[in-house]
XYZ file of C-alpha atoms in Angstrom:
570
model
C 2.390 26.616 -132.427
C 6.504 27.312 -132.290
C 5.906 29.657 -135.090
C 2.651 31.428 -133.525
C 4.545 31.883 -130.074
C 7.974 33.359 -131.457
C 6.112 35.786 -133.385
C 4.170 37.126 -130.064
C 7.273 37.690 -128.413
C 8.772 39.464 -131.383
C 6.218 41.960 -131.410
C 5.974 42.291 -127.169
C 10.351 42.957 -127.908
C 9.308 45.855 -130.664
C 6.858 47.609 -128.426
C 9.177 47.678 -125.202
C 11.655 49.378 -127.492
C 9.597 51.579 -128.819
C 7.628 53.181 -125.885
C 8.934 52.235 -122.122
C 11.800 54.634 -122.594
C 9.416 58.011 -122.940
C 7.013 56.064 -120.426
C 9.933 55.925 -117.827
C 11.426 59.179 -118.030
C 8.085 60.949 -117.933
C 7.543 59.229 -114.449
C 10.943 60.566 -113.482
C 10.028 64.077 -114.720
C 7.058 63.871 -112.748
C 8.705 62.291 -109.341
C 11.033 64.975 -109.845
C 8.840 67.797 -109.874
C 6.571 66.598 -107.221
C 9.502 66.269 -104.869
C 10.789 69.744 -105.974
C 7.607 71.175 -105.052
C 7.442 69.671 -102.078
C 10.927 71.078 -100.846
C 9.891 74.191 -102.127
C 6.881 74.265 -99.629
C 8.356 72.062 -96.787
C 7.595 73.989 -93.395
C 10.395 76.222 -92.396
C 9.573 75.511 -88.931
C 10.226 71.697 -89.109
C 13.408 69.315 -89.622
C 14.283 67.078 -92.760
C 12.357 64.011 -92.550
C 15.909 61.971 -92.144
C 17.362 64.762 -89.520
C 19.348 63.141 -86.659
C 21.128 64.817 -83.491
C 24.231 63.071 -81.959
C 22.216 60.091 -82.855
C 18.730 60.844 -82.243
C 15.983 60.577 -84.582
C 14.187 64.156 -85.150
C 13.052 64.070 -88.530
C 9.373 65.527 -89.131
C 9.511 67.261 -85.752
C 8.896 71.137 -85.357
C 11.918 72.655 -83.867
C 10.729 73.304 -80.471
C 9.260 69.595 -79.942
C 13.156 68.596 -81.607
C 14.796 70.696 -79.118
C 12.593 69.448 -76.190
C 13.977 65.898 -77.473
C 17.397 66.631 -77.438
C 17.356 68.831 -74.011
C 15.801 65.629 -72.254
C 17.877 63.253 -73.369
C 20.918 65.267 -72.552
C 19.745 65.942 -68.942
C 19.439 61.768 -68.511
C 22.543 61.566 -69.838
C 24.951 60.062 -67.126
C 28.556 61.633 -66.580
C 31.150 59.265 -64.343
C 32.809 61.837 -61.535
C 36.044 60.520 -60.586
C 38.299 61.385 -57.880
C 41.595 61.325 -57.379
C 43.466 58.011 -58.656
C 40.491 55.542 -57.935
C 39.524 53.586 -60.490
C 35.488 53.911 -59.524
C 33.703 56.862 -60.180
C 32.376 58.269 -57.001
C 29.310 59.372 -58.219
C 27.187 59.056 -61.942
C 24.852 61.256 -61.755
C 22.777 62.700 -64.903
C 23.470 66.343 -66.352
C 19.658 66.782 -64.499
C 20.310 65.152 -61.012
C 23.780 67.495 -60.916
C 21.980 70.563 -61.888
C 23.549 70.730 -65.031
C 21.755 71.846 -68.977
C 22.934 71.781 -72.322
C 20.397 74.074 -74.330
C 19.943 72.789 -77.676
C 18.019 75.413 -79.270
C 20.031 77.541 -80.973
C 21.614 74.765 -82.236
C 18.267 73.080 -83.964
C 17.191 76.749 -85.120
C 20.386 76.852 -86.529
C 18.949 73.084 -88.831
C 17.386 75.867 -91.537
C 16.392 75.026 -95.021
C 17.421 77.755 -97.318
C 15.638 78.428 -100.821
C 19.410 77.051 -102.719
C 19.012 73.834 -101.706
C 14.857 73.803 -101.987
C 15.567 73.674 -105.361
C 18.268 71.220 -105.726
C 16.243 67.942 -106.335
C 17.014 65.040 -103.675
C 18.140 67.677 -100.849
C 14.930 66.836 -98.631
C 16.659 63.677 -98.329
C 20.094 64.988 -97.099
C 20.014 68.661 -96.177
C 20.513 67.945 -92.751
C 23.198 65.481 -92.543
C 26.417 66.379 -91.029
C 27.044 66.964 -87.738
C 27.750 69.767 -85.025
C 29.726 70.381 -81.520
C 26.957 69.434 -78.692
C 26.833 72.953 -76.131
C 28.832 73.535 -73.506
C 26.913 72.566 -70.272
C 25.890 75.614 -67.927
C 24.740 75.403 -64.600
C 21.624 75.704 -62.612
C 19.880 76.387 -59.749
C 20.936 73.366 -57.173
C 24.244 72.967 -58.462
C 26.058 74.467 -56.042
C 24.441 71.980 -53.521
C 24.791 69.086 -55.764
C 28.640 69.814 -55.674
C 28.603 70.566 -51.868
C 26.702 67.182 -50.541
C 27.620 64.752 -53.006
C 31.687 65.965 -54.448
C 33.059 67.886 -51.954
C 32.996 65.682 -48.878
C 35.402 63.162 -50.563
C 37.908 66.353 -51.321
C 37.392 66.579 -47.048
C 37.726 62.771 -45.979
C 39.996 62.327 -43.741
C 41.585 59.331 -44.113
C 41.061 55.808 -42.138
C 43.364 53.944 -40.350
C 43.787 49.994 -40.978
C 42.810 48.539 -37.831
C 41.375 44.559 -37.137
C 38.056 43.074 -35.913
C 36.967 40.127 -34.012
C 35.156 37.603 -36.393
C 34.444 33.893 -35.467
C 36.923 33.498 -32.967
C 39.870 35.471 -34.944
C 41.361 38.549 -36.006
C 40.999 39.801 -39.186
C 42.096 42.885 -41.848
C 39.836 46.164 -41.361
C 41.177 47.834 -44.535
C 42.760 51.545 -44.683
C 41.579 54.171 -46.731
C 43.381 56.618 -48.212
C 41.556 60.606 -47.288
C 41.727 63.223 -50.171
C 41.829 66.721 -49.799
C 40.686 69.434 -53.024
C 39.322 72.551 -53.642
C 36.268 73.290 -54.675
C 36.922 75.518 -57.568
C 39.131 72.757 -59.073
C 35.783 70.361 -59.104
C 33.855 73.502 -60.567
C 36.559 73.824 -63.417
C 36.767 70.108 -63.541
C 32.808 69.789 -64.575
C 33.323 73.028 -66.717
C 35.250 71.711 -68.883
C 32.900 68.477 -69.744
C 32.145 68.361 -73.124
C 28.950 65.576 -73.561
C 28.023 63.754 -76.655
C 25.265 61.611 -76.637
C 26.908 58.993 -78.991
C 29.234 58.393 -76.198
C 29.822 57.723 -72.698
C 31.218 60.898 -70.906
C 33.773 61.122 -67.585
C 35.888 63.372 -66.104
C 38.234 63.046 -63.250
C 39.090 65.321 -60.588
C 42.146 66.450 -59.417
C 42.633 65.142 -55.528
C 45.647 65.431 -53.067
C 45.461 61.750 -51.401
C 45.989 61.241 -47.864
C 47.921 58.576 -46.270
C 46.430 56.726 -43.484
C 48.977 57.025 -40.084
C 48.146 52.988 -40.164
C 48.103 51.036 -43.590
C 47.203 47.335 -43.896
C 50.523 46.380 -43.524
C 50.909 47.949 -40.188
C 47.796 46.575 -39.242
C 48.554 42.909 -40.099
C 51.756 42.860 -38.292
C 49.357 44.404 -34.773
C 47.518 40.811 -35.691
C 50.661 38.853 -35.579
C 51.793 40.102 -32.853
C 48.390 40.128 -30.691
C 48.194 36.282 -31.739
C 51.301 35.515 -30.744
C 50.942 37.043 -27.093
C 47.804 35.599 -26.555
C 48.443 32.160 -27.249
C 45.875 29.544 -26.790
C 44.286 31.620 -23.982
C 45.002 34.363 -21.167
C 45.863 33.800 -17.736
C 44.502 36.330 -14.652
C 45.678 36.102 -11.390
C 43.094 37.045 -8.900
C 43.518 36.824 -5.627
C 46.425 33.662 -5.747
C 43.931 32.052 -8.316
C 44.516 31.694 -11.585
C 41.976 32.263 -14.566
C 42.268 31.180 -17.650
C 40.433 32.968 -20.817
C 40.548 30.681 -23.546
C 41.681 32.802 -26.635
C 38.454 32.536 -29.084
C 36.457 34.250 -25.811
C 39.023 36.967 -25.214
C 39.688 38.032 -29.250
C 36.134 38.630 -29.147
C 36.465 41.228 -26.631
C 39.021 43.405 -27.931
C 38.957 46.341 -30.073
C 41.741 48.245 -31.557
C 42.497 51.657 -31.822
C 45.435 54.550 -32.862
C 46.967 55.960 -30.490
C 50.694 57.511 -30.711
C 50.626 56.256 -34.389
C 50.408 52.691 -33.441
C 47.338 50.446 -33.112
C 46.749 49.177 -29.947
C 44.239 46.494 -28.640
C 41.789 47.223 -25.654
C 39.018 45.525 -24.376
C 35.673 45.890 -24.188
C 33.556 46.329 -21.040
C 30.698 45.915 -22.660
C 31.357 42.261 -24.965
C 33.886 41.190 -21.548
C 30.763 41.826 -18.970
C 28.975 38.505 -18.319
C 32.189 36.378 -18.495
C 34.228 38.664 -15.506
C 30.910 39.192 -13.558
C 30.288 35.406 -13.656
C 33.757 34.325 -13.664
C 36.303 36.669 -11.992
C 33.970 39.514 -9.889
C 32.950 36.547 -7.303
C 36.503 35.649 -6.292
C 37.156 39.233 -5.441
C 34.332 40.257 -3.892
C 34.515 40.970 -0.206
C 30.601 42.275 1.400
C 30.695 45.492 3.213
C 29.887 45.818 6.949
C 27.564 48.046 8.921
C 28.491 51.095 10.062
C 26.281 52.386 12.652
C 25.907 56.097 13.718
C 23.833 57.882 16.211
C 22.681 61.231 15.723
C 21.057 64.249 18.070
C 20.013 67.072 15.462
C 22.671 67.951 13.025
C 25.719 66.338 15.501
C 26.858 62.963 15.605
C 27.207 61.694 19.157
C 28.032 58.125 18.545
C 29.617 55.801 15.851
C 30.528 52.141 15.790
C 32.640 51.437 12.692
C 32.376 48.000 10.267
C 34.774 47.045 7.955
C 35.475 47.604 4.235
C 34.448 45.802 1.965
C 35.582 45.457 -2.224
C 34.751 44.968 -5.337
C 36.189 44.408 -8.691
C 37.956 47.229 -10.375
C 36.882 46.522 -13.955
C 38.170 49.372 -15.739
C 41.787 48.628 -14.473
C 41.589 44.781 -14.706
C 40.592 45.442 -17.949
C 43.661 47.904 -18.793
C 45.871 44.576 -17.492
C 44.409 42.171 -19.892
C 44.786 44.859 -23.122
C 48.599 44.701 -21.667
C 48.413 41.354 -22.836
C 46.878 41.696 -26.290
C 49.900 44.351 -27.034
C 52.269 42.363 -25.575
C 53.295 44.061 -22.651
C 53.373 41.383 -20.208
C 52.897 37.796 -19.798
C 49.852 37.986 -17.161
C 47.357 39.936 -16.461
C 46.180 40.809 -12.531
C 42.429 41.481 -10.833
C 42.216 45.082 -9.989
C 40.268 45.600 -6.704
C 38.408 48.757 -5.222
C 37.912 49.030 -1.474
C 34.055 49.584 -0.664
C 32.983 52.122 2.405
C 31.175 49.967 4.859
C 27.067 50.657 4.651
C 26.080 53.316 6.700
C 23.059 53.129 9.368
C 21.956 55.761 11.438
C 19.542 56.434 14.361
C 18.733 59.837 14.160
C 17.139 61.807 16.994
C 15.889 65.165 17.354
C 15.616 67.878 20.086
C 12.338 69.581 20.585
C 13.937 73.179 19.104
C 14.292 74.625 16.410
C 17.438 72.813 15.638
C 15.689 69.634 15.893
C 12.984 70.511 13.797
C 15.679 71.791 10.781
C 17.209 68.678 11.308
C 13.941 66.886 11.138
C 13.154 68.287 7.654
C 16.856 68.215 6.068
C 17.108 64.671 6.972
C 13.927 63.722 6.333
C 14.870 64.702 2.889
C 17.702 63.546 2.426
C 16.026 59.671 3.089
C 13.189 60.130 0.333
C 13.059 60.258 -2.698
C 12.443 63.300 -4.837
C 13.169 67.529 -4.392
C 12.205 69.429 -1.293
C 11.017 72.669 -0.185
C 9.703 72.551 3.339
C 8.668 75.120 6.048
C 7.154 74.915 9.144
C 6.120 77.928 11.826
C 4.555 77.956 14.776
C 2.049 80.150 15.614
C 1.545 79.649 19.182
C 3.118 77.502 22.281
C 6.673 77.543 21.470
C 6.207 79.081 18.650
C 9.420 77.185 17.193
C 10.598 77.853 13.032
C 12.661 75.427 10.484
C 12.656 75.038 7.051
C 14.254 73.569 4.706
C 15.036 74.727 1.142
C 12.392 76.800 2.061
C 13.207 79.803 -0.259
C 13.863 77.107 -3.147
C 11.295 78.392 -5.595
C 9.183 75.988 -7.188
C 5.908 76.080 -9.999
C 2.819 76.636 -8.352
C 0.740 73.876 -9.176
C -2.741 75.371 -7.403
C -1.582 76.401 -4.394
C -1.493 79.563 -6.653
C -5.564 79.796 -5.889
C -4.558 80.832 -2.344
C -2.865 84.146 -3.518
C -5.849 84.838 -6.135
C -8.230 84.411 -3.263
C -6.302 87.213 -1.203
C -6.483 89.536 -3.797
C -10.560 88.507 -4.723
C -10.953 89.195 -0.753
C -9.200 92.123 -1.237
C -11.691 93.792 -3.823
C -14.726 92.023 -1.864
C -13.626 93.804 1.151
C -13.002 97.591 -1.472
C -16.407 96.586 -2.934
C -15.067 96.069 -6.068
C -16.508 92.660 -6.216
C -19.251 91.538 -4.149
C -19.716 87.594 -2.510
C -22.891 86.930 -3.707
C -21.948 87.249 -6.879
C -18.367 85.811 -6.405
C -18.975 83.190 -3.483
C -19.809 80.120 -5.281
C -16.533 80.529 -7.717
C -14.689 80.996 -4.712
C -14.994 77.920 -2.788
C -14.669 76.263 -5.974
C -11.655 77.223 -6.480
C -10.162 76.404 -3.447
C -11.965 73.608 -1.892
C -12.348 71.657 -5.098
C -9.226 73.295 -6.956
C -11.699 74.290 -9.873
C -9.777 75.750 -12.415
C -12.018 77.808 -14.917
C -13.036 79.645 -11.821
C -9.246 80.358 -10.805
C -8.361 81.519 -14.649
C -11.800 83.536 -14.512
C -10.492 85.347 -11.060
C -6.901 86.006 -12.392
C -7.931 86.797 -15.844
C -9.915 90.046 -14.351
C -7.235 90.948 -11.784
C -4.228 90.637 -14.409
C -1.032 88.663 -13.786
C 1.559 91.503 -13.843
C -1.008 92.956 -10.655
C -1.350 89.632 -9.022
C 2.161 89.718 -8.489
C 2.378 93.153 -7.164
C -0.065 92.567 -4.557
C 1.410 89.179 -3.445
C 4.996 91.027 -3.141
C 3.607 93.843 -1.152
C 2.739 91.307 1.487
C 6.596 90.281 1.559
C 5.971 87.109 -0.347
C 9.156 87.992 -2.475
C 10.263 85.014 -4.195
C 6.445 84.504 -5.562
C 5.714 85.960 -9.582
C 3.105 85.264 -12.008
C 4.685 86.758 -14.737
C 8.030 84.851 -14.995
C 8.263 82.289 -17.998
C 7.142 79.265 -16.761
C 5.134 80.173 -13.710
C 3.964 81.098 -11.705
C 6.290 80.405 -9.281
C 6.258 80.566 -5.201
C 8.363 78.798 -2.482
C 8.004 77.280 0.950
C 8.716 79.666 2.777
C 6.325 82.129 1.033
C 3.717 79.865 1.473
C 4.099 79.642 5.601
C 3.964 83.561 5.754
C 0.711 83.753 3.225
C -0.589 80.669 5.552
C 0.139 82.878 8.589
C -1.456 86.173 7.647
C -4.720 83.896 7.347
C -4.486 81.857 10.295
C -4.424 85.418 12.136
C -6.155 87.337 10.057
C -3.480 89.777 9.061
C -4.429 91.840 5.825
C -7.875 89.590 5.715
C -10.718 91.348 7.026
C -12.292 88.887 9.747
C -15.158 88.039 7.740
C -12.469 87.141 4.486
C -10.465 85.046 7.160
C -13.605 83.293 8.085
C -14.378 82.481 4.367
C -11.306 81.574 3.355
C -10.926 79.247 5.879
C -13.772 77.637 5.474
C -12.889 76.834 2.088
C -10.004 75.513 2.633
C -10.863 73.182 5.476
C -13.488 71.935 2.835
C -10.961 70.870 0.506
C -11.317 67.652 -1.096
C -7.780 66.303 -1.324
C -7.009 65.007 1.811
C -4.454 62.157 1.327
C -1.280 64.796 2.295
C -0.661 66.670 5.249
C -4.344 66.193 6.897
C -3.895 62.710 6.607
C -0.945 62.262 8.991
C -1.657 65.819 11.302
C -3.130 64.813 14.481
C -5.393 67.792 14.427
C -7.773 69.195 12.626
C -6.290 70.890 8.573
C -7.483 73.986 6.623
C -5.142 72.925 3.441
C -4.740 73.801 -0.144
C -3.033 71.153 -2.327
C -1.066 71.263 -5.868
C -0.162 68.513 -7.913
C 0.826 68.482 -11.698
C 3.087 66.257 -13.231
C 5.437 65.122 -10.872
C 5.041 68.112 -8.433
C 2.708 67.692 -5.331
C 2.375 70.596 -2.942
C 0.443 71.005 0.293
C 0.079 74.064 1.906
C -1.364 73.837 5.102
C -2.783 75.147 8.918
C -2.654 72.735 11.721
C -4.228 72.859 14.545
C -2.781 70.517 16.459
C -3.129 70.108 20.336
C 0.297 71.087 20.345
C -0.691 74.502 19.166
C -1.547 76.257 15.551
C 1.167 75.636 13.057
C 1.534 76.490 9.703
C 3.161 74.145 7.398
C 4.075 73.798 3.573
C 5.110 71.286 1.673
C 6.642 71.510 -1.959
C 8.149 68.251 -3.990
C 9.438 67.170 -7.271
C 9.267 63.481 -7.718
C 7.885 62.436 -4.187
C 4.084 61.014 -3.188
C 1.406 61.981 -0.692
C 2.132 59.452 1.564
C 5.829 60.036 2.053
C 4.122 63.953 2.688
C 1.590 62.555 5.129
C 4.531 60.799 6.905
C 6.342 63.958 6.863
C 3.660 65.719 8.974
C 3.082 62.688 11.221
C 6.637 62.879 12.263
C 7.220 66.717 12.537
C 3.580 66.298 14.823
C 5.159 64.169 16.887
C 8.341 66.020 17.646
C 6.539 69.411 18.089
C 4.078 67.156 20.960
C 7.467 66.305 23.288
């Protein structure tokens, strides 16, 4: 067996050295050629299988999907802005977020594959290597507000002043810090010049003028010393020959601290100092007002009995005397006090003229709440006028309806329009304040003429066509109300309708309610504006009366009339 096995592996040694030489450079030949064919043929429009791009893998890709590659990932790439000294970057934004491109393309069109080194065996492998400068960044649409919002307000910031806060019963450090101050084309040449690379982190810094705070830390911690120091374990305030003392974790609370003159100085707060000096020092001070109480006969005071003073607490200055504390400015702080009129009460009573009757209304006024515009005019018996505010122009609401029913009389009566067709719209819109009718009825006789008419009467301070109308006042009102009530401009039988309507009117709760007579009324109300505009016949003789408010109620109308009825009746 030894001999049979040594001479097997004699004759395997004499065949290996007789034929895997030729078999192992024919493969070679062969390898060889197919990869030389292959380079010969490799798409001109693709990179080297093993291509890379400051470090990214683009082998096998066509040139525009390589370039696509390389443009994304240098628009994520992140560039740290730095201003000034500071040793954080104020902003990191990508080349994308700061409007910013590097264009790759010419650079990959550049990666070609010329027919020299097709035909150099191997090159498919390494053709490519090497490297090249990454573009110079250009920028794009948004840049210039990228730069504006996000870089340029730190070359504005104006710098902060150290000051201190109350925290837990102490004092402590609010930090200065410093402003800057640069131009913008320095932080456009500044991003110019970056030069990314996408094998490395990329920053640039730019060139700020710092500004010094007026008040640095330093300054800020000797104000704390010192306020410490003054206050103690508490603050005393002399009030009236008493003595209060603020313990000294309550009072650090209240303070606040501001520049002023360069220096910081401590103040206190009103609004963090309320419930202690209403609870604690306002009582001791406090002295009640007395009743002062005046008689009136129209507009002239005939009698006054005088009560005494009364006062209060001046916080503001009180205040001012404890900060003098804080800074050190005295030992003690004092109660500032404020002396108080005494209350004022008045029995008012009115003459039976027209004097009385103003006075009536302007007082009447003044006690309610809410905006006036009131007039009043007797048609008969004394036939006695006052107003008040009465040319004060106010909107409309729909006691506008009464001047569109004039002018629908008006074309009844020039048979432009005729009742029967017109009738039932009519005493719609007045005794039930119907609007579609109203709109319908001013809509065919035409704003800019609606006005004209109503001005030709003498109603001057009445328009339709001025923004936010249309408009009319008090006094306008009484002189429309009067024409009906005696049938001037109206034809009798218009009067008569007109009238009618109005006496029908729905809305009662104003001036009929508190007249003593019988009321041919037309009411507004929208929003917070009610109107009445009204005739009275009264058995103190026809009146007309109107009514406009802002902010006030029927009742407090109703009263109005009750009390104007009554003084008319003496």
């Amino acid at each position: 067996m030894p001999r049979v096995r040594e001479h097997i592996v004699r004759h395997v040694e004499r065949a290996r050295n007789r034929g895997w030489k030729p078999i192992a450079l024919r493969f070679a030949i062969v390898l060889g050629a197919l990869i030389l064919i292959i380079q010969i043929f490799y798409p001109g429009n693709r990179l080297l299988p093993f291509a890379s791009v400051d470090g990214r893998a683009l082998g096998w890709q066509t040139k525009p999907d390589a370039t696509k590659k390389l443009n994304d990932a240098y628009a994520a790439y992140p560039v740290a802005i730095y201003m000034g000294p500071s040793d954080k970057p104020l902003a990191s934004p990508t080349l994308g977020t700061a409007k910013m491109t590097v264009d790759n393309t010419a650079r990959i069109n550049s990666m070609n594959y010329p027919w020299y080194l097709r035909i150099i065996p191997t090159s498919l492998f390494w053709a490519h290597f090497g490297s090249s400068q990454a573009p110079v960044p250009s920028f794009t649409k948004g840049h210039d507000e990228y730069v504006e919002k996000k870089l340029m307000p730190e070359c504005r910031k104006e710098p902060m002043d150290a000051s201190l806060k109350p925290a837990n019963g102490k004092l402590e450090l609010v930090k200065a810090v410093p402003g800057g101050q640069c131009e913008k084309d320095d932080v456009e040449k500044t991003l110019k010049s970056l030069r990314p690379n996408l094998t490395k982190p990329s920053s640039i810094r730019v060139q700020l003028k710092v500004l010094p705070p007026a008040i640095n830390d330093k300054d800020a911690l000797a104000k704390k010393k010192q306020v410490e120091e003054s206050v103690g374990e508490g603050v005393v305030l002399n009030a009236m020959g008493q003595q209060i003392s603020i313990p000294a974790k309550d009072f650090v609370t209240w303070l606040d601290f501001a520049a002023k003159d360069g220096k910081l100085v401590a103040m206190v707060s009103q609004d963090r100092s309320k419930e202690y000096i209403e609870k604690n020092v306002a009582p001791k001070v406090a002295v009640q007002p007395g009743v002062s109480k005046i008689t009136t006969q129209d507009f002239t005071e005939i009698s006054r009995v005088n009560g005494n003073p009364g006062q209060a607490l001046n916080v503001p200055a009180t205040l001012e005397s404890l900060a003098d504390v804080a800074n050190g400015a005295v030992d003690a702080a004092a109660v500032a006090i404020v002396a108080i009129p005494s209350r004022e009460e008045y029995t008012r009573t009115y003459s039976p003229t027209d004097a009385g009757l103003s006075a009536l209304l302007a007082n009447y006024a003044k006690d309610h709440s809410g905006t006036f515009g009131i007039s009043l005019i007797e048609l008969d018996g004394k036939k006695r006028r006052a107003d008040y505010q009465g040319d004060k122009q106010f909107v409309t609401a729909s006691t506008y309806k009464l001047f569109v029913a004039y002018s629908v009389l008006k074309r009844i009566d020039e048979g432009k329009m005729s009742w029967e067709a017109e009738g039932t719209c009519f005493n719609k819109m007045i005794s039930q304040s119907d609007n579609a009718c109203a709109e319908n009825f001013l809509s065919r006789v035409g704003l800019g003429t609606e006005t004209r008419e109503i001005n030709a009467l003498g109603l001057k301070n009445s328009n339709f066509t001025k923004e936010g109308g249309p408009f009319t006042t008090a006094n306008d009102l009484t002189l429309l109300l009067g024409m009906i009530a005696t049938g001037q401009n109206f034809s009798s039988t218009g009067q008569a309708r007109l009238i009618s309507a109005m006496k029908a009117n729905v809305y009662r709760q104003g001036i009929p309610t508190g007249a003593s007579g019988p009321v041919a009324d037309k009411v507004g109300f929208m929003g917070s504006l009610l109107h009445d505009a009204a005739i009275v016949y009264s058995p103190s003789g026809t009146c007309v009366l109107a009514v406009m408010t802002d902010g006030s109620s029927w009742a407090t109308i109703a009263d109005l009339a009750r009390q104007i009825d009554g003084l008319r009746a003496r």
